[in-house]
Amino acid sequence: MSIITIPKAMAVIAILIIGEEIVFLSSFEKMIRRAMKKLKFNQKFVLRKAKNTIFLVFLMLSCKNNGQKINSAAFSSAEKNVPEIILAANRMEVYLSDLQNKKVGIVTNQTGVVKAENQSYVHLVDTLLKRNINVVKVFAPEHGFRGEADAGEVVKDGKDTKTGLPIVSLYGKNKKPSQQQLADIDVVLFDLQDVGVRFYTYISTLHYVMEACAEQKIPLIVLDRPNPNAHYIDGPVLQPEFKSFVGMHPVPVVYGMTIGEYAKMINGEKWLENQIITDLKVVPLMNYDHQTPYSLPVKPSPNLPNDVSINLYPSMCFFEGVNVSVGRGTSKQFQVYGSPYFEKTEFSFTPKPNVGDKNPKFNGKICYGEDLSEHQRLSALHFSWLKKAVEQTKAVKTSFFNAMFNKLAGNATLKEQIIAGKSDEQIRKTWQNDLDKFKKIRSKYLIYK
């Protein structure tokens, strides 16, 4: 039989592709055999060719997916065939009237963006100025208004070169707006992209802004944004004696709430000084729930460059409290860990000064460790990497834990559990009761499912 008849057989093969996944491959052989009976040609030849073709197509699509840096199903809501999330900043019909004919102060940074009609992102400050809203000044959190300062670096007051607006630092001389700084303000607008982790300092800034507004009787409007780590709740609940700017409230490490919901909780639980209450308005998101995957359009801080680092951050940030590099000074911050003290491995990196860290830990030294940038999406805290690091360092006469670790943990127990080599399951059981109590508190303030 001539090869030219093969397309006739292939024409009756139905390949259904949904998105980029080929389905019901197991039915192909039966379909091919039925086609071959009708067309009466060399069955073994065509079956072999058809199977090879199907395999190549499947392989090409699989390689395309595996080549992506992040788990697309985990991070993109568009691929889930769900309605697009509408950011609170875009819902100007809900809050613009509260700003008109008022002197407005805005707490924001590079993440405070509005999605334009052409699908690009424009900063909220620029958008409001074009709508003739009287923006008086901008209050900047850790990392500054443009998000370029290193972690922990003092942010100075200044002036925005683009708009000419004065910038008041909330990560310099004071972390709480002063009476003088709020004297010419009628209403405060808060728009920061949080990542849903207790030691990420934007919720601490929220606390102090709420407190200052309550004291000066200034209304506060919080524009809500999705929490990329809202799909789970985990970690020890902070104990009061470990309160600091990297942990101010009795919440677990990962608390599963948007920043708008969190603001409601601060108010409702009366966590502000003297149990005062803020005149609070939260503008909610649309088409969102806590399980909705969300890929951030702008990196929230210099050392969280992508979805992978944001997802790993709750577990990896504990390395900031030990004598191990977490990838600062590389392009894979919070996606790798290593140390010059570890045994040599196939994977290594050398931290060097870059945007976000001018003097990274182990600057210029070869660090051996592990690359987690292809790790599957986490839905729980993982301590296995930290425990590996402890074992690697035992033989070296150098200190491992520093004073920051207990602040990040919110207790003195986790360090001892890590040293003892307790399993993640054993560790998790010790905070389960506190976690259950928190979930009941949390449920009172949820805006979304």
Coordinates of C-alpha atoms in Angstrom, one line a residue:
M1 CA 0.0 0.0 0.0
S2 CA 1.2 3.5 -0.8
I3 CA 2.2 5.9 2.0
I4 CA -0.1 8.6 0.4
T5 CA -3.2 7.0 2.0
I6 CA -2.0 7.6 5.5
P7 CA -3.6 11.1 5.8
K8 CA -6.9 9.4 5.1
A9 CA -6.5 7.4 8.2
M10 CA -5.2 10.3 10.3
A11 CA -8.2 12.4 9.2
V12 CA -10.5 10.2 11.2
I13 CA -8.5 10.5 14.4
A14 CA -10.0 13.0 16.8
I15 CA -7.5 14.7 19.1
L16 CA -9.3 16.9 21.7
I17 CA -7.1 19.5 23.2
I18 CA -8.3 21.6 26.2
G19 CA -6.0 24.5 26.9
E20 CA -2.6 22.7 26.5
E21 CA -3.5 19.3 27.7
I22 CA -4.3 16.3 25.4
V23 CA -7.1 14.2 26.8
F24 CA -8.5 10.6 26.4
L25 CA -5.2 9.3 24.8
S26 CA -6.3 5.8 25.8
S27 CA -9.1 5.9 23.2
F28 CA -6.8 6.6 20.2
E29 CA -5.9 3.1 19.5
K30 CA -9.5 1.9 19.2
M31 CA -10.3 4.9 16.9
I32 CA -7.3 4.1 14.7
R33 CA -8.2 0.5 14.4
R34 CA -11.7 1.3 13.3
A35 CA -10.3 3.7 10.7
M36 CA -7.9 1.1 9.4
K37 CA -10.7 -1.5 8.9
K38 CA -12.6 0.9 6.6
L39 CA -9.6 2.0 4.6
K40 CA -8.0 -1.5 4.4
F41 CA -4.3 -0.8 4.6
N42 CA -1.2 -1.9 6.6
Q43 CA -2.4 -1.8 10.2
K44 CA 1.0 -2.1 11.9
F45 CA 2.5 0.7 9.9
V46 CA -0.2 3.2 10.5
L47 CA -0.7 2.3 14.1
R48 CA 3.0 2.9 14.7
K49 CA 3.0 6.2 12.8
A50 CA -0.1 7.4 14.6
K51 CA 1.3 6.6 18.0
N52 CA 4.6 8.3 17.2
T53 CA 2.7 11.4 16.0
I54 CA 0.6 11.5 19.2
F55 CA 3.6 11.0 21.4
L56 CA 5.5 13.9 19.7
V57 CA 2.6 16.3 20.1
F58 CA 2.2 15.3 23.7
L59 CA 5.9 15.6 24.4
M60 CA 6.1 19.1 22.8
L61 CA 3.2 20.4 24.9
S62 CA 4.7 18.8 28.0
C63 CA 8.1 20.4 27.4
K64 CA 6.4 23.8 26.9
N65 CA 4.7 23.5 30.3
N66 CA 7.8 22.2 32.1
G67 CA 9.9 25.0 30.7
Q68 CA 7.8 27.6 32.6
K69 CA 9.4 28.9 35.7
I70 CA 6.2 28.7 37.8
N71 CA 3.4 26.3 38.0
S72 CA 0.9 28.0 35.6
A73 CA -2.1 26.2 37.0
A74 CA -1.2 27.5 40.5
F75 CA -0.5 31.1 39.7
S76 CA -2.7 32.3 36.9
S77 CA -6.4 32.8 37.4
A78 CA -6.9 33.2 33.6
E79 CA -6.0 29.6 33.0
K80 CA -8.6 28.5 35.4
N81 CA -11.4 30.0 33.2
V82 CA -12.6 32.2 36.0
P83 CA -13.6 35.9 35.7
E84 CA -10.7 38.4 35.9
I85 CA -10.1 39.8 39.4
I86 CA -11.1 43.4 39.6
L87 CA -8.7 45.3 42.0
A88 CA -10.2 47.7 44.5
A89 CA -8.0 50.4 43.1
N90 CA -9.9 50.0 39.8
R91 CA -13.3 50.4 41.5
M92 CA -13.2 54.2 41.6
E93 CA -17.0 54.5 41.5
V94 CA -16.9 53.1 45.1
Y95 CA -14.4 55.4 46.7
L96 CA -13.7 58.5 44.4
S97 CA -16.5 60.5 46.0
D98 CA -14.8 60.1 49.4
L99 CA -11.8 61.8 48.0
Q100 CA -13.3 64.7 46.0
N101 CA -12.8 68.2 47.5
K102 CA -10.6 66.6 50.2
K103 CA -6.9 66.8 51.0
V104 CA -5.7 63.3 50.5
G105 CA -2.7 61.4 51.9
I106 CA -1.8 58.1 50.2
V107 CA 0.1 55.2 51.8
T108 CA 1.5 53.3 48.9
N109 CA 4.5 52.2 46.9
Q110 CA 5.3 50.7 43.5
T111 CA 2.6 48.1 43.9
G112 CA -0.2 50.7 44.1
V113 CA -1.3 50.3 40.4
V114 CA -4.5 50.6 38.5
K115 CA -5.2 48.4 35.4
A116 CA -5.8 50.6 32.4
E117 CA -8.1 49.9 29.4
N118 CA -5.1 48.8 27.3
Q119 CA -4.3 46.1 30.0
S120 CA -1.2 48.0 31.2
Y121 CA -0.8 49.2 34.7
V122 CA -0.7 52.9 35.8
H123 CA 0.2 54.1 39.3
L124 CA -2.8 55.0 41.5
V125 CA -1.2 58.4 42.3
D126 CA -0.9 59.4 38.7
T127 CA -4.5 58.2 38.0
L128 CA -5.9 60.2 40.9
L129 CA -4.0 63.4 39.9
K130 CA -5.4 63.1 36.4
R131 CA -8.9 63.0 37.9
N132 CA -8.2 66.2 39.8
I133 CA -8.0 64.6 43.2
N134 CA -6.0 66.8 45.6
V135 CA -3.2 64.4 46.7
V136 CA -1.2 66.3 49.3
K137 CA 1.5 63.8 50.1
V138 CA 2.6 60.1 49.9
F139 CA 3.5 58.0 52.9
A140 CA 6.1 55.3 52.0
P141 CA 6.7 52.0 53.8
E142 CA 9.8 49.8 54.0
H143 CA 11.6 49.8 50.6
G144 CA 10.3 53.3 49.8
F145 CA 7.8 54.7 47.4
R146 CA 9.4 53.3 44.3
G147 CA 10.3 50.0 46.1
E148 CA 14.1 50.3 45.6
A149 CA 15.5 50.3 49.1
D150 CA 17.1 47.3 50.7
A151 CA 15.3 45.2 53.3
G152 CA 15.8 47.1 56.6
E153 CA 17.4 50.1 54.9
V154 CA 16.3 53.4 56.4
V155 CA 14.0 55.2 53.9
K156 CA 14.4 59.0 54.0
D157 CA 11.8 61.7 53.4
G158 CA 12.0 63.3 50.0
K159 CA 10.1 64.4 46.9
D160 CA 8.8 62.3 44.0
T161 CA 10.6 63.4 40.9
K162 CA 7.7 62.6 38.6
T163 CA 4.8 64.3 40.5
G164 CA 6.7 66.6 42.8
L165 CA 4.7 65.3 45.7
P166 CA 6.4 65.2 49.1
I167 CA 7.3 61.7 50.3
V168 CA 7.0 61.0 54.0
S169 CA 8.9 57.9 55.1
L170 CA 7.3 55.4 57.5
Y171 CA 10.5 53.4 57.7
G172 CA 12.9 56.0 58.9
K173 CA 12.6 58.4 61.9
N174 CA 9.1 57.1 62.6
K175 CA 7.0 54.1 61.6
K176 CA 3.8 55.8 62.6
P177 CA 2.6 59.1 61.0
S178 CA 2.9 61.9 63.4
Q179 CA 0.3 64.5 64.3
Q180 CA 2.2 67.1 62.3
Q181 CA 2.5 64.8 59.2
L182 CA -1.3 64.4 59.2
A183 CA -2.2 68.0 60.1
D184 CA -3.0 68.9 56.5
I185 CA -4.8 65.6 55.6
D186 CA -8.6 65.1 55.5
V187 CA -8.6 61.4 54.4
V188 CA -5.9 58.7 54.1
L189 CA -6.0 56.2 51.3
F190 CA -4.0 52.9 51.9
D191 CA -2.9 50.8 48.9
L192 CA -0.1 48.3 49.4
Q193 CA 0.3 44.8 48.0
D194 CA 0.7 42.4 50.9
V195 CA 1.9 38.7 50.6
G196 CA 0.0 37.3 53.5
V197 CA 2.9 36.6 55.8
R198 CA 3.2 37.9 59.4
F199 CA 6.8 39.1 59.2
Y200 CA 6.2 41.0 55.9
T201 CA 6.1 44.5 57.3
Y202 CA 3.3 46.1 55.3
I203 CA 0.7 44.9 57.8
S204 CA 2.8 46.5 60.6
T205 CA 2.7 49.8 58.6
L206 CA -1.1 49.3 58.3
H207 CA -1.3 49.0 62.1
Y208 CA 0.5 52.3 62.7
V209 CA -1.4 54.1 60.0
M210 CA -4.7 52.9 61.5
E211 CA -3.6 54.0 64.9
A212 CA -2.5 57.4 63.8
C213 CA -5.7 58.0 61.8
A214 CA -7.8 56.9 64.9
E215 CA -6.0 59.3 67.1
Q216 CA -6.4 62.2 64.7
K217 CA -9.9 61.2 63.8
I218 CA -9.1 60.9 60.1
P219 CA -11.0 58.4 58.0
L220 CA -9.0 55.6 56.4
I221 CA -9.9 53.9 53.1
V222 CA -8.1 50.6 52.4
L223 CA -8.1 49.5 48.8
D224 CA -8.0 45.7 48.9
R225 CA -5.6 43.5 46.9
P226 CA -5.4 39.7 46.5
N227 CA -3.2 37.7 48.9
P228 CA -1.0 35.3 46.8
N229 CA -0.6 33.1 49.9
A230 CA -4.3 33.1 50.9
H231 CA -4.8 29.5 50.0
Y232 CA -3.6 28.2 53.4
I233 CA -3.1 29.0 57.1
D234 CA -0.1 27.7 58.9
G235 CA 2.6 28.4 61.5
P236 CA 2.8 29.3 65.2
V237 CA 0.7 32.1 66.5
L238 CA 2.9 35.0 67.8
Q239 CA 3.4 35.2 71.5
P240 CA 3.1 38.7 73.0
E241 CA 6.7 38.8 74.4
F242 CA 8.1 38.4 70.8
K243 CA 6.2 41.4 69.4
S244 CA 8.3 43.5 67.0
F245 CA 7.9 45.3 63.6
V246 CA 8.2 41.8 61.9
G247 CA 5.3 40.5 64.0
M248 CA 2.9 42.8 65.9
H249 CA -0.2 40.7 66.3
P250 CA -1.2 37.2 67.7
V251 CA -1.6 35.6 64.2
P252 CA 0.1 32.7 62.6
V253 CA 3.0 33.0 60.1
V254 CA 0.6 32.5 57.2
Y255 CA -2.9 33.9 58.0
G256 CA -5.0 33.5 54.9
M257 CA -6.5 37.0 54.7
T258 CA -6.3 40.0 52.3
I259 CA -5.0 43.2 53.7
G260 CA -8.5 44.6 53.8
E261 CA -9.7 41.7 55.9
Y262 CA -6.7 42.1 58.1
A263 CA -7.5 45.8 58.7
K264 CA -11.0 44.8 59.8
M265 CA -9.5 42.3 62.2
I266 CA -7.1 44.9 63.7
N267 CA -10.1 47.1 64.3
G268 CA -12.5 44.4 65.5
E269 CA -10.0 42.8 67.9
K270 CA -9.0 46.2 69.3
W271 CA -5.3 45.7 68.7
L272 CA -4.5 49.4 68.4
E273 CA -3.1 51.4 71.4
N274 CA -5.7 52.0 74.1
Q275 CA -8.1 49.8 72.0
I276 CA -9.1 52.8 69.9
I277 CA -11.1 52.2 66.7
T278 CA -10.3 53.6 63.2
D279 CA -13.0 55.1 61.0
L280 CA -12.3 52.4 58.4
K281 CA -13.7 51.7 54.9
V282 CA -12.5 48.7 53.0
V283 CA -13.1 48.7 49.2
P284 CA -13.3 45.0 48.3
L285 CA -12.1 43.1 45.3
M286 CA -14.5 41.6 42.8
N287 CA -14.4 38.0 41.4
Y288 CA -12.0 36.9 44.1
D289 CA -11.9 34.3 46.9
H290 CA -9.0 32.9 49.0
Q291 CA -8.4 30.0 46.6
T292 CA -8.2 32.2 43.5
P293 CA -4.6 32.0 42.1
Y294 CA -3.1 35.4 41.6
S295 CA 0.1 36.4 39.8
L296 CA 1.3 39.9 41.0
P297 CA 1.8 42.4 38.2
V298 CA 4.5 44.3 40.2
K299 CA 7.0 42.7 42.5
P300 CA 6.1 43.7 46.1
S301 CA 9.7 44.3 47.2
P302 CA 13.1 44.0 45.7
N303 CA 13.9 40.5 46.9
L304 CA 10.5 38.9 45.9
P305 CA 11.0 39.0 42.1
N306 CA 8.4 36.5 41.0
D307 CA 5.5 34.1 42.0
V308 CA 7.9 31.3 43.0
S309 CA 9.8 33.4 45.5
I310 CA 6.5 34.8 47.0
N311 CA 5.2 31.2 47.4
L312 CA 8.4 30.0 49.0
Y313 CA 8.9 33.1 51.2
P314 CA 6.9 32.0 54.3
S315 CA 9.1 29.0 54.6
M316 CA 12.4 30.4 53.3
C317 CA 12.3 33.6 55.3
F318 CA 13.4 31.7 58.4
F319 CA 16.8 31.4 56.9
E320 CA 17.1 35.2 57.6
G321 CA 17.5 34.1 61.2
V322 CA 20.4 31.7 60.7
N323 CA 23.9 31.8 59.2
V324 CA 22.8 30.7 55.7
S325 CA 22.2 32.7 52.6
V326 CA 18.7 32.7 51.2
G327 CA 19.8 33.9 47.8
R328 CA 20.0 37.7 48.4
G329 CA 22.6 39.0 46.0
T330 CA 21.4 36.6 43.2
S331 CA 18.5 36.6 40.8
K332 CA 16.8 33.8 42.8
Q333 CA 16.1 35.5 46.1
F334 CA 14.1 33.2 48.5
Q335 CA 14.4 30.4 45.9
V336 CA 17.8 29.0 46.9
Y337 CA 19.7 28.5 50.1
G338 CA 23.4 27.8 50.8
S339 CA 26.5 28.5 52.7
P340 CA 30.3 28.4 52.3
Y341 CA 30.3 26.1 55.3
F342 CA 28.2 23.4 53.6
E343 CA 29.7 20.4 51.8
K344 CA 30.3 20.9 48.1
T345 CA 27.3 20.1 46.0
E346 CA 26.5 20.3 42.2
F347 CA 24.6 23.5 42.9
S348 CA 26.3 26.6 44.1
F349 CA 25.9 30.4 43.9
T350 CA 27.9 33.4 44.7
P351 CA 26.1 36.4 46.3
K352 CA 27.1 39.8 44.9
P353 CA 25.7 43.3 45.4
N354 CA 22.5 43.9 43.4
V355 CA 19.2 45.8 43.5
G356 CA 17.7 45.0 46.9
D357 CA 20.9 44.1 48.7
K358 CA 24.0 46.2 48.5
N359 CA 25.9 43.9 50.9
P360 CA 24.4 40.4 50.8
K361 CA 25.3 37.7 53.3
F362 CA 28.5 35.8 52.2
N363 CA 29.2 38.6 49.7
G364 CA 31.6 37.2 47.0
K365 CA 31.8 33.7 48.6
I366 CA 30.8 30.5 46.9
C367 CA 27.8 29.0 48.6
Y368 CA 26.8 25.4 48.2
G369 CA 23.2 24.4 48.8
E370 CA 20.0 23.7 47.0
D371 CA 18.0 25.3 44.2
L372 CA 14.2 25.3 44.9
S373 CA 13.1 27.4 42.0
E374 CA 11.4 24.5 40.3
H375 CA 9.7 23.2 43.5
Q376 CA 6.0 22.5 43.4
R377 CA 3.7 25.1 44.9
L378 CA 3.6 25.1 48.7
S379 CA 0.4 24.9 50.7
A380 CA 2.1 24.5 54.1
L381 CA 5.2 25.7 55.8
H382 CA 8.2 23.5 55.2
F383 CA 11.1 23.1 57.6
S384 CA 13.0 20.2 56.0
W385 CA 15.5 22.6 54.3
L386 CA 16.2 24.4 57.5
K387 CA 16.8 21.1 59.3
K388 CA 19.2 20.0 56.5
A389 CA 21.1 23.3 57.0
V390 CA 21.4 22.6 60.7
E391 CA 22.8 19.2 60.0
Q392 CA 25.3 20.6 57.5
T393 CA 26.5 23.2 60.0
K394 CA 26.9 21.0 63.0
A395 CA 30.5 20.0 62.2
V396 CA 31.5 23.6 61.7
K397 CA 32.5 25.8 64.7
T398 CA 30.2 28.7 63.8
S399 CA 27.0 30.1 65.3
F400 CA 23.9 29.1 63.4
F401 CA 20.9 30.9 64.8
N402 CA 20.8 34.7 65.4
A403 CA 18.5 36.9 67.4
M404 CA 16.2 37.4 64.5
F405 CA 15.0 33.8 64.4
N406 CA 12.8 33.9 67.4
K407 CA 11.2 37.2 66.2
L408 CA 10.3 35.5 62.9
A409 CA 9.0 32.4 64.7
G410 CA 7.1 34.5 67.3
N411 CA 8.3 32.1 70.0
A412 CA 11.4 30.4 71.4
T413 CA 10.0 26.9 70.8
L414 CA 10.5 26.5 67.1
K415 CA 14.3 26.9 67.3
E416 CA 14.5 24.0 69.8
Q417 CA 12.2 21.9 67.6
I418 CA 14.4 22.4 64.6
I419 CA 17.6 21.6 66.6
A420 CA 15.9 18.4 67.9
G421 CA 15.1 17.4 64.3
K422 CA 11.3 17.1 64.9
S423 CA 9.3 16.3 61.8
D424 CA 7.1 19.0 60.3
E425 CA 4.1 17.0 61.5
Q426 CA 5.3 16.9 65.0
I427 CA 6.1 20.6 64.9
R428 CA 2.7 21.5 63.5
K429 CA 0.8 19.6 66.2
T430 CA 2.3 21.9 68.8
W431 CA 0.6 25.0 67.4
Q432 CA -2.7 23.4 66.2
N433 CA -4.8 24.5 69.2
D434 CA -3.7 28.1 68.8
L435 CA -4.3 27.9 65.0
D436 CA -7.9 26.6 65.6
K437 CA -8.5 29.6 67.9
F438 CA -7.2 32.0 65.3
K439 CA -9.4 30.6 62.6
K440 CA -12.4 31.4 64.7
I441 CA -11.3 35.0 65.1
R442 CA -10.4 35.2 61.4
S443 CA -13.8 34.0 60.3
K444 CA -15.5 37.1 61.8
Y445 CA -13.7 39.5 59.4
L446 CA -13.7 37.6 56.1
I447 CA -15.0 39.4 53.1
Y448 CA -14.4 36.5 50.7
K449 CA -14.9 32.8 50.9

